[in-house]
XYZ file of C-alpha atoms in Angstrom:
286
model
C -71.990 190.956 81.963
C -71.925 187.713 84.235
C -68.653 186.731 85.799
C -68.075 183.701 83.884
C -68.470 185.587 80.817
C -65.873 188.098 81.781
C -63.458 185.105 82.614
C -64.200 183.720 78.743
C -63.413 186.684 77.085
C -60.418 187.420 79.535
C -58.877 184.237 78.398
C -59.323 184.677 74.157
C -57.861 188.136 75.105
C -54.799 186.805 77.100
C -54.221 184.165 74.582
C -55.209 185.721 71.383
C -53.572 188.998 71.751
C -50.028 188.115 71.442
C -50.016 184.967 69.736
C -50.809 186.228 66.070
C -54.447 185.418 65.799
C -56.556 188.451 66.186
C -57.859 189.026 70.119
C -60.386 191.384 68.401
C -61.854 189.097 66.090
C -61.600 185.968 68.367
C -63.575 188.485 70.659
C -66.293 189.797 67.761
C -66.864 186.349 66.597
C -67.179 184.760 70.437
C -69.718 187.763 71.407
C -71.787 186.982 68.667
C -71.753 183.118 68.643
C -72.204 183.212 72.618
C -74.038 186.039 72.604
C -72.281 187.564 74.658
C -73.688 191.655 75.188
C -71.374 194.081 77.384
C -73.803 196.844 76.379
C -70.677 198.904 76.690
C -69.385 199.140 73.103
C -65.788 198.935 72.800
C -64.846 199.867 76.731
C -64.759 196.204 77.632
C -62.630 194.788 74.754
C -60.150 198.301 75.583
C -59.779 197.428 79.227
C -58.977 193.684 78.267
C -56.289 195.455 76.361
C -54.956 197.364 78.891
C -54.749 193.957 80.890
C -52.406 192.685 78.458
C -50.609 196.175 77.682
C -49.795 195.402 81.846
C -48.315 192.182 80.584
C -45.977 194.043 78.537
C -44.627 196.167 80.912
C -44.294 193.806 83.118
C -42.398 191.511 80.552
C -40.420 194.335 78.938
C -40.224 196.419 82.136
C -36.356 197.023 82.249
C -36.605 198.109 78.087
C -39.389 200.450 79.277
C -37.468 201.860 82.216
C -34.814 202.665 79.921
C -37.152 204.164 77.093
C -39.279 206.685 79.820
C -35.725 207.878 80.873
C -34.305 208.537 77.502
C -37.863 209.642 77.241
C -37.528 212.384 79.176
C -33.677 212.919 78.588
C -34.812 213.347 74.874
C -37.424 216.938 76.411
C -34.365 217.596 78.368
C -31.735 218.217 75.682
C -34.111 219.394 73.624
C -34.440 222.594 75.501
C -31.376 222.392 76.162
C -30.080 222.941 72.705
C -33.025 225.268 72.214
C -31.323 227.704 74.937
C -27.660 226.939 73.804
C -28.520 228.303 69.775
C -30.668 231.215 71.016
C -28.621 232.523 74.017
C -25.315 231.445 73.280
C -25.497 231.461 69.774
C -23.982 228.098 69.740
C -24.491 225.066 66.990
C -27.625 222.448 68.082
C -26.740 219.687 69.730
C -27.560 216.418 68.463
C -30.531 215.136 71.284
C -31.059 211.327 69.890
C -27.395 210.027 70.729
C -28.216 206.562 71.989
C -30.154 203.585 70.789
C -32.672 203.889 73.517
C -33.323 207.570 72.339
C -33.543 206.381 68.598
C -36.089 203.249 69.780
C -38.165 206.606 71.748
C -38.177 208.329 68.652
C -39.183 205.068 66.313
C -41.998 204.387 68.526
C -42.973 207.614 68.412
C -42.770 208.092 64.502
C -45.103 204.539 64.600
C -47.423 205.734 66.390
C -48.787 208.714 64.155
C -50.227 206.954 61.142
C -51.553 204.462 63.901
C -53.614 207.372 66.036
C -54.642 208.612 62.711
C -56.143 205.873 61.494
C -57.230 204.781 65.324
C -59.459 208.165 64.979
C -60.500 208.173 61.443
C -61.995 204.763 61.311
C -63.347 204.239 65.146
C -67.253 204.308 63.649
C -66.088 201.544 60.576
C -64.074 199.516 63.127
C -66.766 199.281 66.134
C -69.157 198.654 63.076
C -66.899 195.395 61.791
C -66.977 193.921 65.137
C -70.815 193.801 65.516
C -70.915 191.615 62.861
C -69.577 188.188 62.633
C -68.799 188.196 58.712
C -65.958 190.714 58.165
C -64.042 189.170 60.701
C -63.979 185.704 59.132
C -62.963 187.307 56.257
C -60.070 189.190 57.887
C -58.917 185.921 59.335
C -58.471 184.306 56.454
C -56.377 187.061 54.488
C -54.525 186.887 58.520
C -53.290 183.525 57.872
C -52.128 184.373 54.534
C -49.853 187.144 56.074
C -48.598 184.896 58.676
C -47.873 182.229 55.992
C -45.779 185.401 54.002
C -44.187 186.283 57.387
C -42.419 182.413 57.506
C -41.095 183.179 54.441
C -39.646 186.287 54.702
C -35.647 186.775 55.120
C -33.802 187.052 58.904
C -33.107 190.957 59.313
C -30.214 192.904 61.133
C -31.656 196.280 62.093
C -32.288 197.174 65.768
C -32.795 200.092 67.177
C -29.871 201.662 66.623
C -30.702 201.378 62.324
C -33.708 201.373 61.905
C -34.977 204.246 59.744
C -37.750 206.581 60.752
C -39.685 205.339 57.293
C -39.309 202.187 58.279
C -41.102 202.724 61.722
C -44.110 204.697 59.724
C -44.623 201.747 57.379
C -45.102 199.697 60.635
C -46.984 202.159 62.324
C -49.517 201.949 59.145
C -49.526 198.050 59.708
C -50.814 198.590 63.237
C -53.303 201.145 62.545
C -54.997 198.293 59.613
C -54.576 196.051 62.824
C -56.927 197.691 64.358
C -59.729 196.021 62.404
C -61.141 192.675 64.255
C -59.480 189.891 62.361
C -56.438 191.064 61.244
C -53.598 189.745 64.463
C -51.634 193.087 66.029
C -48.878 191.524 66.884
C -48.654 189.049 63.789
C -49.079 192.377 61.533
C -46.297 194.234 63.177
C -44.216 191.751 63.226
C -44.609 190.788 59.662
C -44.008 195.012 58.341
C -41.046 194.727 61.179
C -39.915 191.604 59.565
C -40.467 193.293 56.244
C -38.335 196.414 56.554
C -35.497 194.221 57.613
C -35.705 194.389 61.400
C -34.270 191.186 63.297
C -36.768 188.355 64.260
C -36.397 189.202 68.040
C -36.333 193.458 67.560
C -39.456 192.716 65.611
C -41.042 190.768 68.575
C -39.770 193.605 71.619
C -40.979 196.199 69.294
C -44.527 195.057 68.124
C -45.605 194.665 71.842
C -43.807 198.083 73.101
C -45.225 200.026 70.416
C -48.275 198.479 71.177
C -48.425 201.190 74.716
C -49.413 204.248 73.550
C -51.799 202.692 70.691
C -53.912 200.933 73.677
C -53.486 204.401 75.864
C -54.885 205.894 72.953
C -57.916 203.697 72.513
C -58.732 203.693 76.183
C -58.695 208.004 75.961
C -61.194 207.754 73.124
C -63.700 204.868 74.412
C -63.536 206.373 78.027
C -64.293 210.291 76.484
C -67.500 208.428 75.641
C -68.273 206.217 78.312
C -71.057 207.283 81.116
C -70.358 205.803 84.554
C -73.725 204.965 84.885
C -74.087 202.371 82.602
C -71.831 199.818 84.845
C -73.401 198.675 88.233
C -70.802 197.683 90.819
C -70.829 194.289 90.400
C -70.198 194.763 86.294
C -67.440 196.713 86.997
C -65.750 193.906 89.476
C -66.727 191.344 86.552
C -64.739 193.325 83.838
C -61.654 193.965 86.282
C -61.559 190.361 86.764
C -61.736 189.668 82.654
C -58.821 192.120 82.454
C -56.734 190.699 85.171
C -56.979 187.033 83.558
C -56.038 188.658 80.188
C -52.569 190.398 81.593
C -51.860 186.971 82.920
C -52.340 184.713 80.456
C -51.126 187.499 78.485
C -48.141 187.336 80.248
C -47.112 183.680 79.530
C -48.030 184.213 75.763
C -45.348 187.002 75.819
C -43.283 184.519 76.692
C -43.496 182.039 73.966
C -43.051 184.580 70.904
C -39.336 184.501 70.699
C -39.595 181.332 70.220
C -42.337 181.063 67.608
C -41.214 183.870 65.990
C -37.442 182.787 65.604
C -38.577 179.654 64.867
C -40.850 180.238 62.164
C -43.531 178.722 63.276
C -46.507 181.169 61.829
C -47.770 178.545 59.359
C -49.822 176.525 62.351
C -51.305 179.948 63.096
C -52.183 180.859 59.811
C -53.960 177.234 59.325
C -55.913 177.796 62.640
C -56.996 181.399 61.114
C -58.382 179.721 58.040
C -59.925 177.196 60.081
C -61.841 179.854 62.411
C -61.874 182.274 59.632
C -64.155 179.641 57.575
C -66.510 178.949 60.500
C -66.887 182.528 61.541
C -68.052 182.936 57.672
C -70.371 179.912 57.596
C -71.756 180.545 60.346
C -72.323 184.173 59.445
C -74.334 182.641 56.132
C -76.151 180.606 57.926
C -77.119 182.015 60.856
C-alpha cells in the first residue's frame, strides 16, 4: 500500500472510530470506491485500531491506571480468600469492594459475548467488508440507532450500579458492532444509554471496553498473518496510517462528552443515511 493511501485510511479511522459513524464501513466502502488493496485482509484495518485503542489510553490513562491496579488487586484477594476458607476455615471475603473493582469486573462480563461473537463470525464479517453493499445498508439502520439514542432518557448508573446483565447486554451490542457499518462507539453507547447508564459513564465506558475487544482482534488477525507478505517499506506505510489514526483519534475522544451530553446524534445519523445511500447506489451501479 502507497504512503498516501495509508495516510487516507489513517484519517477515516481517526475520525470515524469514535465519532459514531462506523470506521469499518467508512473503511470497506473507501477501499472499494478508491480501490484501495492492502492485500493483507483485516491486519491493516486491526492495526489502525490499535492506533486509536492508543488514543484511549492515552485519553483515559489515569481511569486505566486505576482499573490494571484493581486489576490485579481483584487476582490478589482472590487467592487470598481462596487460602483464608481452605486453611483457616474462615468465611470468603468479598474481593470486588470498590467501584474501580466493579468497573474491572463489568468490562470483563462485556467482553465475553463480544469475543464470542468476535470468533464466531470473523469469516461473515471479513466477507461484509469486501463488498460495498452490506455496509450501506448497515449505515442506514446506524443512523436510525443514533436517531433512537437522542431520544432516549439521561441515566444514573456508574460503575458502582451497574449490574453485571447490564454490561452483557452491552457487550452483545459491541460484538454486532463488529460488522462494517454499524458505529462501535455509537452502539455502545446507545445499549449503555439503554440500560440506564449516565450520558458521560456511557462515553468512558464504550471506549475502555473497547481494549481488550481490539487486543482480541489483533491476536486473531496476527495468528494468521505471514511476515512475508509486508516488504519494509509497507510496513513503515501502515505504522504511519496507524499513528495518524491514534491522533486524530485522540482529538475525536475529545469531543464526545460533548456530543453525547448534548444530544447531538441526529447530524450523525443524517450523514449515515447520506453515505449509507451512496455506498448502496453505487454498489447497484457499479
Amino acid at each position: 500500500m502507497e504512503l498516501i493511501k495509508a495516510i487516507i485510511l489513517g484519517l477515516i479511522q481517526g475520525l470515524a472510530e469514535f465519532l459514531p459513524i462506523s470506521s469499518s464501513g467508512h473503511l470497506a466502502i473507501f477501499k472499494h470506491v478508491l480501490q484501495f488493496d492492502t492485500e493483507t485482509g483485516l491486519l491493516f484495518d486491526v492495526l489502525l485500531h490499535l492506533g486509536t485503542l492508543a488514543a484511549v489510553f492515552v485519553a483515559f490513562r489515569k481511569d486505566i491506571f486505576e482499573l490494571v491496579k484493581e486489576g490485579f488487586s481483584i487476582i490478589g484477594g482472590f487467592f487470598k480468600s481462596v487460602y483464608l476458607c481452605l486453611a483457616k476455615r474462615q468465611r470468603w471475603q468479598p474481593v470486588v469492594t470498590t467501584p474501580y473493582r466493579r468497573f474491572v469486573m463489568l468490562v470483563i462480563v462485556s467482553t465475553i459475548p463480544t469475543g464470542i461473537m468476535g470468533v464466531l463470525l470473523k469469516d461473515v464479517i471479513g466477507a461484509a467488508s469486501a463488498t460495498l453493499l452490506v455496509p450501506g445498508i448497515l449505515l442506514l439502520l446506524n443512523g436510525v440507532q443514533l436517531l433512537v439514542s437522542d431520544h432516549l432518557a439521561d441515566g444514573k448508573l456508574t460503575a458502582a450500579d451497574a449490574s453485571y446483565p447490564k454490561a452483557a447486554v452491552v457487550g452483545v451490542a459491541q460484538g454486532v458492532a463488529t460488522f462494517p457499518g454499524i458505529s462501535r462507539s455509537g452502539t455502545t453507547i446507545t445499549a449503555c444509554l439503554a440500560c440506564g447508564f449516565s450520558r458521560e459513564f456511557a462515553v468512558k465506558y464504550s471506549f475502555i471496553m473497547s481494549i481488550p475487544a481490539i487486543l482480541g482482534a489483533l491476536v486473531l488477525e496476527l495468528l494468521d498473518f505471514s511476515p512475508e507478505l509486508l516488504s519494509a517499506s509497507e510496513i513503515v506505510n501502515y505504522l504511519t496510517g496507524t499513528v495518524i489514526a491514534g491522533l486524530v483519534g485522540y482529538v475525536c475522544i475529545k469531543t464526545m462528552l460533548v456530543i453525547v451530553r448534548g444530544k447531538k446524534f441526529k447530524y450523525f445519523a443524517y450523514y449515515c443515511f447520506a453515505m449509507g445511500a451512496f455506498a448502496v447506489m453505487f454498489s447497484l451501479l457499479a
